[in-house]
Amino acid sequence: MTGPAVAAVRRAVRAFLEGVEAPAELCVAVSGGADSLALAEATAYVGHHRGHVVRALVVDHGLQEGSGKIALDAATAAKALGVDEAEVRRADVTGPGGPEAAARNARYRALAGHELVLLGHTLDDQAETVLLGLGRGSGARSVAGMRPHDPPWGRPLLAVPRATTRAACAELGVEPWDDPHNAEPRFTRVRLRTEVLPLLEDVLNGGVAGALARTAAQLREDNEALDTMADRIFTRAGGPEGLDVGVLEGEPPALRRRVLRRWLLGSGVRELTDGHLRAVDGLVARWRGQGGVWLPGNLEASRCRGRLCLTSQPTTRGE
């Protein structure tokens, strides 16, 4: 007989799959931890009833001794929980940022190439992501957290507490693997999990993780509405020669900067910060005949003949 925790995880997966156009093959990222094992079992159970083939994808980061065996054990556990196939992929953990960012980027690269890959992020993970966004001060888009469906990634468990996935594994008789990195205080997310969130729960009398997740959901809805409005403005203002300043001038700053963000990112500007965006916005809202704004990638945004234009500048010697 199914226990309440297993049933809760299955309900979350079922609700997610009913809301998306799911391909014939469902992929599940499995680490061997409680979240991913509970998700694998639920996806196999729900997916088979819906006629899907379910494949577990296990990423071996190679960052600790015995990682190969850990990955094989995770694949074996997923098979025992009902998935049709389990595959181990080795990740190359390199690139900019700290170890957390490098490992995360490597993991996503290793999992890419499928129409839909389900990830075991829970309500607690969402709360941590919102707090990270607040700490960075990077605006509503960051505080809105992770999307439940951001193709090819699917996150059915964003409303399911981590305690529920652990309870589901206990009901299934499965012993999950606990990554020792999840207890390393040198990682920011670990300190949020073990120090900050428990303190907030204590000071605010509980329910903080759920409240942060609800806030993220509300902000995502607001962002989607604002982005839709900004897309319409972009259509009116855009053209081969840049953006028409006359169209932008009368718009609220929040919408205007969304238009500028879409234009700059679409034109090849990378590592765009809030400072960059506000400086370019100054060419519209605080125009005094000033010069252009230098942007990453040796690009310059400037105002010329009533339009915002983006030009490539030569790299200076020594850069």
PDB file of N, CA, C and O in Angstrom, residues 18-79:
ATOM      1  N   GLU A  18       0.372  16.583 -16.649  1.00  0.00           N
ATOM      2  CA  GLU A  18      -0.911  16.958 -17.229  1.00  0.00           C
ATOM      3  C   GLU A  18      -0.892  18.384 -17.772  1.00  0.00           C
ATOM      4  O   GLU A  18      -1.729  18.747 -18.601  1.00  0.00           O
ATOM      5  N   GLY A  19       0.067  19.186 -17.302  1.00  0.00           N
ATOM      6  CA  GLY A  19       0.121  20.583 -17.710  1.00  0.00           C
ATOM      7  C   GLY A  19       1.115  20.888 -18.820  1.00  0.00           C
ATOM      8  O   GLY A  19       1.251  22.050 -19.217  1.00  0.00           O
ATOM      9  N   VAL A  20       1.828  19.866 -19.317  1.00  0.00           N
ATOM     10  CA  VAL A  20       2.811  20.094 -20.382  1.00  0.00           C
ATOM     11  C   VAL A  20       2.584  19.091 -21.504  1.00  0.00           C
ATOM     12  O   VAL A  20       1.884  18.090 -21.329  1.00  0.00           O
ATOM     13  N   GLU A  21       3.181  19.370 -22.650  1.00  0.00           N
ATOM     14  CA  GLU A  21       3.170  18.405 -23.755  1.00  0.00           C
ATOM     15  C   GLU A  21       4.379  17.491 -23.572  1.00  0.00           C
ATOM     16  O   GLU A  21       5.478  17.799 -24.026  1.00  0.00           O
ATOM     17  N   ALA A  22       4.167  16.399 -22.897  1.00  0.00           N
ATOM     18  CA  ALA A  22       5.276  15.506 -22.557  1.00  0.00           C
ATOM     19  C   ALA A  22       5.614  14.594 -23.728  1.00  0.00           C
ATOM     20  O   ALA A  22       4.718  14.035 -24.371  1.00  0.00           O
ATOM     21  N   PRO A  23       6.904  14.418 -24.023  1.00  0.00           N
ATOM     22  CA  PRO A  23       7.315  13.513 -25.108  1.00  0.00           C
ATOM     23  C   PRO A  23       7.123  12.060 -24.706  1.00  0.00           C
ATOM     24  O   PRO A  23       6.821  11.747 -23.545  1.00  0.00           O
ATOM     25  N   ALA A  24       7.325  11.170 -25.663  1.00  0.00           N
ATOM     26  CA  ALA A  24       7.158   9.741 -25.386  1.00  0.00           C
ATOM     27  C   ALA A  24       8.153   9.250 -24.351  1.00  0.00           C
ATOM     28  O   ALA A  24       7.831   8.380 -23.532  1.00  0.00           O
ATOM     29  N   GLU A  25       9.375   9.820 -24.368  1.00  0.00           N
ATOM     30  CA  GLU A  25      10.389   9.424 -23.394  1.00  0.00           C
ATOM     31  C   GLU A  25      10.555  10.515 -22.344  1.00  0.00           C
ATOM     32  O   GLU A  25      10.818  11.669 -22.670  1.00  0.00           O
ATOM     33  N   LEU A  26      10.403  10.136 -21.086  1.00  0.00           N
ATOM     34  CA  LEU A  26      10.627  11.053 -19.971  1.00  0.00           C
ATOM     35  C   LEU A  26      11.989  10.750 -19.366  1.00  0.00           C
ATOM     36  O   LEU A  26      12.283   9.601 -19.038  1.00  0.00           O
ATOM     37  N   CYS A  27      12.807  11.771 -19.224  1.00  0.00           N
ATOM     38  CA  CYS A  27      14.117  11.615 -18.592  1.00  0.00           C
ATOM     39  C   CYS A  27      14.082  12.218 -17.199  1.00  0.00           C
ATOM     40  O   CYS A  27      13.472  13.268 -16.981  1.00  0.00           O
ATOM     41  N   VAL A  28      14.737  11.552 -16.262  1.00  0.00           N
ATOM     42  CA  VAL A  28      14.813  12.017 -14.888  1.00  0.00           C
ATOM     43  C   VAL A  28      16.278  12.086 -14.479  1.00  0.00           C
ATOM     44  O   VAL A  28      17.008  11.102 -14.611  1.00  0.00           O
ATOM     45  N   ALA A  29      16.698  13.240 -13.982  1.00  0.00           N
ATOM     46  CA  ALA A  29      18.055  13.373 -13.468  1.00  0.00           C
ATOM     47  C   ALA A  29      18.115  12.745 -12.079  1.00  0.00           C
ATOM     48  O   ALA A  29      17.350  13.116 -11.193  1.00  0.00           O
ATOM     49  N   VAL A  30      19.007  11.795 -11.901  1.00  0.00           N
ATOM     50  CA  VAL A  30      19.088  11.049 -10.642  1.00  0.00           C
ATOM     51  C   VAL A  30      20.502  11.164 -10.075  1.00  0.00           C
ATOM     52  O   VAL A  30      21.479  10.832 -10.749  1.00  0.00           O
ATOM     53  N   SER A  31      20.589  11.632  -8.833  1.00  0.00           N
ATOM     54  CA  SER A  31      21.885  11.738  -8.160  1.00  0.00           C
ATOM     55  C   SER A  31      22.094  10.629  -7.140  1.00  0.00           C
ATOM     56  O   SER A  31      23.215  10.376  -6.718  1.00  0.00           O
ATOM     57  N   GLY A  32      20.995   9.999  -6.741  1.00  0.00           N
ATOM     58  CA  GLY A  32      21.043   9.029  -5.655  1.00  0.00           C
ATOM     59  C   GLY A  32      20.530   9.600  -4.359  1.00  0.00           C
ATOM     60  O   GLY A  32      20.349   8.878  -3.373  1.00  0.00           O
ATOM     61  N   GLY A  33      20.283  10.928  -4.331  1.00  0.00           N
ATOM     62  CA  GLY A  33      19.720  11.570  -3.159  1.00  0.00           C
ATOM     63  C   GLY A  33      18.221  11.321  -3.052  1.00  0.00           C
ATOM     64  O   GLY A  33      17.585  10.821  -3.987  1.00  0.00           O
ATOM     65  N   ALA A  34      17.665  11.723  -1.914  1.00  0.00           N
ATOM     66  CA  ALA A  34      16.247  11.449  -1.662  1.00  0.00           C
ATOM     67  C   ALA A  34      15.339  12.111  -2.681  1.00  0.00           C
ATOM     68  O   ALA A  34      14.359  11.509  -3.150  1.00  0.00           O
ATOM     69  N   ASP A  35      15.627  13.359  -3.029  1.00  0.00           N
ATOM     70  CA  ASP A  35      14.750  14.082  -3.952  1.00  0.00           C
ATOM     71  C   ASP A  35      14.665  13.388  -5.307  1.00  0.00           C
ATOM     72  O   ASP A  35      13.582  13.177  -5.845  1.00  0.00           O
ATOM     73  N   SER A  36      15.835  13.036  -5.859  1.00  0.00           N
ATOM     74  CA  SER A  36      15.838  12.454  -7.206  1.00  0.00           C
ATOM     75  C   SER A  36      15.313  11.025  -7.216  1.00  0.00           C
ATOM     76  O   SER A  36      14.676  10.601  -8.186  1.00  0.00           O
ATOM     77  N   LEU A  37      15.555  10.252  -6.143  1.00  0.00           N
ATOM     78  CA  LEU A  37      15.038   8.881  -6.109  1.00  0.00           C
ATOM     79  C   LEU A  37      13.517   8.880  -5.972  1.00  0.00           C
ATOM     80  O   LEU A  37      12.825   8.092  -6.636  1.00  0.00           O
ATOM     81  N   ALA A  38      12.987   9.756  -5.126  1.00  0.00           N
ATOM     82  CA  ALA A  38      11.534   9.856  -4.996  1.00  0.00           C
ATOM     83  C   ALA A  38      10.921  10.290  -6.322  1.00  0.00           C
ATOM     84  O   ALA A  38       9.866   9.780  -6.739  1.00  0.00           O
ATOM     85  N   LEU A  39      11.583  11.220  -7.004  1.00  0.00           N
ATOM     86  CA  LEU A  39      11.093  11.685  -8.305  1.00  0.00           C
ATOM     87  C   LEU A  39      11.155  10.562  -9.341  1.00  0.00           C
ATOM     88  O   LEU A  39      10.230  10.395 -10.138  1.00  0.00           O
ATOM     89  N   ALA A  40      12.230   9.780  -9.333  1.00  0.00           N
ATOM     90  CA  ALA A  40      12.365   8.687 -10.297  1.00  0.00           C
ATOM     91  C   ALA A  40      11.239   7.669 -10.127  1.00  0.00           C
ATOM     92  O   ALA A  40      10.635   7.219 -11.109  1.00  0.00           O
ATOM     93  N   GLU A  41      10.946   7.304  -8.877  1.00  0.00           N
ATOM     94  CA  GLU A  41       9.887   6.323  -8.629  1.00  0.00           C
ATOM     95  C   GLU A  41       8.539   6.863  -9.090  1.00  0.00           C
ATOM     96  O   GLU A  41       7.764   6.163  -9.761  1.00  0.00           O
ATOM     97  N   ALA A  42       8.270   8.128  -8.742  1.00  0.00           N
ATOM     98  CA  ALA A  42       6.983   8.718  -9.107  1.00  0.00           C
ATOM     99  C   ALA A  42       6.846   8.869 -10.617  1.00  0.00           C
ATOM    100  O   ALA A  42       5.776   8.624 -11.185  1.00  0.00           O
ATOM    101  N   THR A  43       7.935   9.246 -11.287  1.00  0.00           N
ATOM    102  CA  THR A  43       7.886   9.403 -12.741  1.00  0.00           C
ATOM    103  C   THR A  43       7.675   8.056 -13.424  1.00  0.00           C
ATOM    104  O   THR A  43       6.918   7.949 -14.400  1.00  0.00           O
ATOM    105  N   ALA A  44       8.351   7.024 -12.915  1.00  0.00           N
ATOM    106  CA  ALA A  44       8.148   5.687 -13.476  1.00  0.00           C
ATOM    107  C   ALA A  44       6.703   5.241 -13.282  1.00  0.00           C
ATOM    108  O   ALA A  44       6.061   4.725 -14.219  1.00  0.00           O
ATOM    109  N   TYR A  45       6.169   5.442 -12.090  1.00  0.00           N
ATOM    110  CA  TYR A  45       4.798   5.010 -11.782  1.00  0.00           C
ATOM    111  C   TYR A  45       3.778   5.762 -12.639  1.00  0.00           C
ATOM    112  O   TYR A  45       2.940   5.158 -13.318  1.00  0.00           O
ATOM    113  N   VAL A  46       3.865   7.090 -12.616  1.00  0.00           N
ATOM    114  CA  VAL A  46       2.904   7.910 -13.363  1.00  0.00           C
ATOM    115  C   VAL A  46       3.152   7.789 -14.865  1.00  0.00           C
ATOM    116  O   VAL A  46       2.215   7.658 -15.659  1.00  0.00           O
ATOM    117  N   GLY A  47       4.431   7.804 -15.251  1.00  0.00           N
ATOM    118  CA  GLY A  47       4.761   7.756 -16.668  1.00  0.00           C
ATOM    119  C   GLY A  47       4.304   6.484 -17.344  1.00  0.00           C
ATOM    120  O   GLY A  47       3.775   6.511 -18.461  1.00  0.00           O
ATOM    121  N   HIS A  48       4.480   5.346 -16.680  1.00  0.00           N
ATOM    122  CA  HIS A  48       4.053   4.080 -17.275  1.00  0.00           C
ATOM    123  C   HIS A  48       2.542   4.017 -17.440  1.00  0.00           C
ATOM    124  O   HIS A  48       2.048   3.474 -18.446  1.00  0.00           O
ATOM    125  N   HIS A  49       1.818   4.592 -16.486  1.00  0.00           N
ATOM    126  CA  HIS A  49       0.363   4.620 -16.628  1.00  0.00           C
ATOM    127  C   HIS A  49      -0.077   5.514 -17.788  1.00  0.00           C
ATOM    128  O   HIS A  49      -1.168   5.320 -18.345  1.00  0.00           O
ATOM    129  N   ARG A  50       0.765   6.465 -18.157  1.00  0.00           N
ATOM    130  CA  ARG A  50       0.449   7.368 -19.263  1.00  0.00           C
ATOM    131  C   ARG A  50       1.075   6.912 -20.583  1.00  0.00           C
ATOM    132  O   ARG A  50       0.950   7.577 -21.600  1.00  0.00           O
ATOM    133  N   GLY A  51       1.783   5.774 -20.568  1.00  0.00           N
ATOM    134  CA  GLY A  51       2.355   5.232 -21.789  1.00  0.00           C
ATOM    135  C   GLY A  51       3.729   5.760 -22.151  1.00  0.00           C
ATOM    136  O   GLY A  51       4.167   5.617 -23.300  1.00  0.00           O
ATOM    137  N   HIS A  52       4.443   6.362 -21.190  1.00  0.00           N
ATOM    138  CA  HIS A  52       5.773   6.898 -21.450  1.00  0.00           C
ATOM    139  C   HIS A  52       6.859   5.864 -21.150  1.00  0.00           C
ATOM    140  O   HIS A  52       6.692   4.982 -20.298  1.00  0.00           O
ATOM    141  N   VAL A  53       7.981   5.996 -21.826  1.00  0.00           N
ATOM    142  CA  VAL A  53       9.211   5.320 -21.446  1.00  0.00           C
ATOM    143  C   VAL A  53       9.975   6.256 -20.527  1.00  0.00           C
ATOM    144  O   VAL A  53      10.037   7.461 -20.772  1.00  0.00           O
ATOM    145  N   VAL A  54      10.533   5.714 -19.454  1.00  0.00           N
ATOM    146  CA  VAL A  54      11.202   6.557 -18.463  1.00  0.00           C
ATOM    147  C   VAL A  54      12.682   6.173 -18.383  1.00  0.00           C
ATOM    148  O   VAL A  54      13.019   5.005 -18.159  1.00  0.00           O
ATOM    149  N   ARG A  55      13.541   7.180 -18.560  1.00  0.00           N
ATOM    150  CA  ARG A  55      14.987   6.961 -18.534  1.00  0.00           C
ATOM    151  C   ARG A  55      15.600   7.796 -17.410  1.00  0.00           C
ATOM    152  O   ARG A  55      15.320   8.996 -17.287  1.00  0.00           O
ATOM    153  N   ALA A  56      16.436   7.167 -16.593  1.00  0.00           N
ATOM    154  CA  ALA A  56      17.180   7.875 -15.549  1.00  0.00           C
ATOM    155  C   ALA A  56      18.540   8.288 -16.097  1.00  0.00           C
ATOM    156  O   ALA A  56      19.234   7.485 -16.725  1.00  0.00           O
ATOM    157  N   LEU A  57      18.910   9.546 -15.867  1.00  0.00           N
ATOM    158  CA  LEU A  57      20.214  10.067 -16.278  1.00  0.00           C
ATOM    159  C   LEU A  57      21.007  10.408 -15.018  1.00  0.00           C
ATOM    160  O   LEU A  57      20.586  11.251 -14.219  1.00  0.00           O
ATOM    161  N   VAL A  58      22.128   9.741 -14.839  1.00  0.00           N
ATOM    162  CA  VAL A  58      22.966   9.944 -13.658  1.00  0.00           C
ATOM    163  C   VAL A  58      24.255  10.626 -14.095  1.00  0.00           C
ATOM    164  O   VAL A  58      24.940  10.142 -14.999  1.00  0.00           O
ATOM    165  N   VAL A  59      24.584  11.748 -13.470  1.00  0.00           N
ATOM    166  CA  VAL A  59      25.785  12.503 -13.820  1.00  0.00           C
ATOM    167  C   VAL A  59      26.886  12.224 -12.799  1.00  0.00           C
ATOM    168  O   VAL A  59      26.693  12.428 -11.596  1.00  0.00           O
ATOM    169  N   ASP A  60      28.009  11.754 -13.302  1.00  0.00           N
ATOM    170  CA  ASP A  60      29.195  11.552 -12.469  1.00  0.00           C
ATOM    171  C   ASP A  60      30.107  12.764 -12.650  1.00  0.00           C
ATOM    172  O   ASP A  60      30.725  12.936 -13.692  1.00  0.00           O
ATOM    173  N   HIS A  61      30.176  13.606 -11.606  1.00  0.00           N
ATOM    174  CA  HIS A  61      30.983  14.817 -11.693  1.00  0.00           C
ATOM    175  C   HIS A  61      32.479  14.520 -11.529  1.00  0.00           C
ATOM    176  O   HIS A  61      33.315  15.359 -11.894  1.00  0.00           O
ATOM    177  N   GLY A  62      32.803  13.373 -10.969  1.00  0.00           N
ATOM    178  CA  GLY A  62      34.201  13.028 -10.764  1.00  0.00           C
ATOM    179  C   GLY A  62      34.918  13.920  -9.777  1.00  0.00           C
ATOM    180  O   GLY A  62      36.144  14.053  -9.830  1.00  0.00           O
ATOM    181  N   LEU A  63      34.180  14.514  -8.843  1.00  0.00           N
ATOM    182  CA  LEU A  63      34.781  15.479  -7.921  1.00  0.00           C
ATOM    183  C   LEU A  63      35.218  14.862  -6.598  1.00  0.00           C
ATOM    184  O   LEU A  63      35.854  15.530  -5.785  1.00  0.00           O
ATOM    185  N   GLN A  64      34.866  13.623  -6.363  1.00  0.00           N
ATOM    186  CA  GLN A  64      35.243  13.002  -5.097  1.00  0.00           C
ATOM    187  C   GLN A  64      35.580  11.530  -5.336  1.00  0.00           C
ATOM    188  O   GLN A  64      35.155  10.930  -6.327  1.00  0.00           O
ATOM    189  N   GLU A  65      36.330  10.990  -4.428  1.00  0.00           N
ATOM    190  CA  GLU A  65      36.750   9.603  -4.549  1.00  0.00           C
ATOM    191  C   GLU A  65      35.536   8.680  -4.537  1.00  0.00           C
ATOM    192  O   GLU A  65      34.611   8.846  -3.748  1.00  0.00           O
ATOM    193  N   GLY A  66      35.539   7.736  -5.440  1.00  0.00           N
ATOM    194  CA  GLY A  66      34.430   6.786  -5.507  1.00  0.00           C
ATOM    195  C   GLY A  66      33.212   7.303  -6.225  1.00  0.00           C
ATOM    196  O   GLY A  66      32.133   6.690  -6.139  1.00  0.00           O
ATOM    197  N   SER A  67      33.349   8.415  -6.958  1.00  0.00           N
ATOM    198  CA  SER A  67      32.172   8.998  -7.612  1.00  0.00           C
ATOM    199  C   SER A  67      31.581   8.044  -8.658  1.00  0.00           C
ATOM    200  O   SER A  67      30.362   8.034  -8.869  1.00  0.00           O
ATOM    201  N   GLY A  68      32.425   7.258  -9.314  1.00  0.00           N
ATOM    202  CA  GLY A  68      31.920   6.317 -10.303  1.00  0.00           C
ATOM    203  C   GLY A  68      30.997   5.281  -9.697  1.00  0.00           C
ATOM    204  O   GLY A  68      29.951   4.963 -10.260  1.00  0.00           O
ATOM    205  N   LYS A  69      31.388   4.752  -8.537  1.00  0.00           N
ATOM    206  CA  LYS A  69      30.545   3.751  -7.857  1.00  0.00           C
ATOM    207  C   LYS A  69      29.243   4.393  -7.366  1.00  0.00           C
ATOM    208  O   LYS A  69      28.167   3.780  -7.450  1.00  0.00           O
ATOM    209  N   ILE A  70      29.341   5.620  -6.858  1.00  0.00           N
ATOM    210  CA  ILE A  70      28.135   6.315  -6.397  1.00  0.00           C
ATOM    211  C   ILE A  70      27.147   6.477  -7.543  1.00  0.00           C
ATOM    212  O   ILE A  70      25.935   6.269  -7.384  1.00  0.00           O
ATOM    213  N   ALA A  71      27.675   6.831  -8.716  1.00  0.00           N
ATOM    214  CA  ALA A  71      26.812   7.003  -9.877  1.00  0.00           C
ATOM    215  C   ALA A  71      26.172   5.677 -10.298  1.00  0.00           C
ATOM    216  O   ALA A  71      24.973   5.623 -10.606  1.00  0.00           O
ATOM    217  N   LEU A  72      26.961   4.605 -10.314  1.00  0.00           N
ATOM    218  CA  LEU A  72      26.406   3.298 -10.672  1.00  0.00           C
ATOM    219  C   LEU A  72      25.355   2.842  -9.667  1.00  0.00           C
ATOM    220  O   LEU A  72      24.332   2.266 -10.046  1.00  0.00           O
ATOM    221  N   ASP A  73      25.603   3.104  -8.380  1.00  0.00           N
ATOM    222  CA  ASP A  73      24.613   2.747  -7.355  1.00  0.00           C
ATOM    223  C   ASP A  73      23.317   3.521  -7.565  1.00  0.00           C
ATOM    224  O   ASP A  73      22.217   2.968  -7.379  1.00  0.00           O
ATOM    225  N   ALA A  74      23.430   4.797  -7.935  1.00  0.00           N
ATOM    226  CA  ALA A  74      22.234   5.603  -8.186  1.00  0.00           C
ATOM    227  C   ALA A  74      21.449   5.048  -9.371  1.00  0.00           C
ATOM    228  O   ALA A  74      20.209   4.972  -9.340  1.00  0.00           O
ATOM    229  N   ALA A  75      22.166   4.636 -10.431  1.00  0.00           N
ATOM    230  CA  ALA A  75      21.502   4.057 -11.596  1.00  0.00           C
ATOM    231  C   ALA A  75      20.800   2.757 -11.237  1.00  0.00           C
ATOM    232  O   ALA A  75      19.669   2.492 -11.668  1.00  0.00           O
ATOM    233  N   THR A  76      21.463   1.931 -10.413  1.00  0.00           N
ATOM    234  CA  THR A  76      20.869   0.667  -9.972  1.00  0.00           C
ATOM    235  C   THR A  76      19.620   0.910  -9.142  1.00  0.00           C
ATOM    236  O   THR A  76      18.594   0.227  -9.302  1.00  0.00           O
ATOM    237  N   ALA A  77      19.694   1.907  -8.247  1.00  0.00           N
ATOM    238  CA  ALA A  77      18.530   2.230  -7.402  1.00  0.00           C
ATOM    239  C   ALA A  77      17.368   2.710  -8.257  1.00  0.00           C
ATOM    240  O   ALA A  77      16.198   2.341  -8.007  1.00  0.00           O
ATOM    241  N   ALA A  78      17.658   3.527  -9.263  1.00  0.00           N
ATOM    242  CA  ALA A  78      16.588   4.021 -10.135  1.00  0.00           C
ATOM    243  C   ALA A  78      15.927   2.880 -10.894  1.00  0.00           C
ATOM    244  O   ALA A  78      14.691   2.838 -11.047  1.00  0.00           O
ATOM    245  N   LYS A  79      16.727   1.934 -11.371  1.00  0.00           N
ATOM    246  CA  LYS A  79      16.158   0.768 -12.064  1.00  0.00           C
ATOM    247  C   LYS A  79      15.257  -0.033 -11.133  1.00  0.00           C
ATOM    248  O   LYS A  79      14.173  -0.480 -11.522  1.00  0.00           O
TER     249      LYS A  79
END
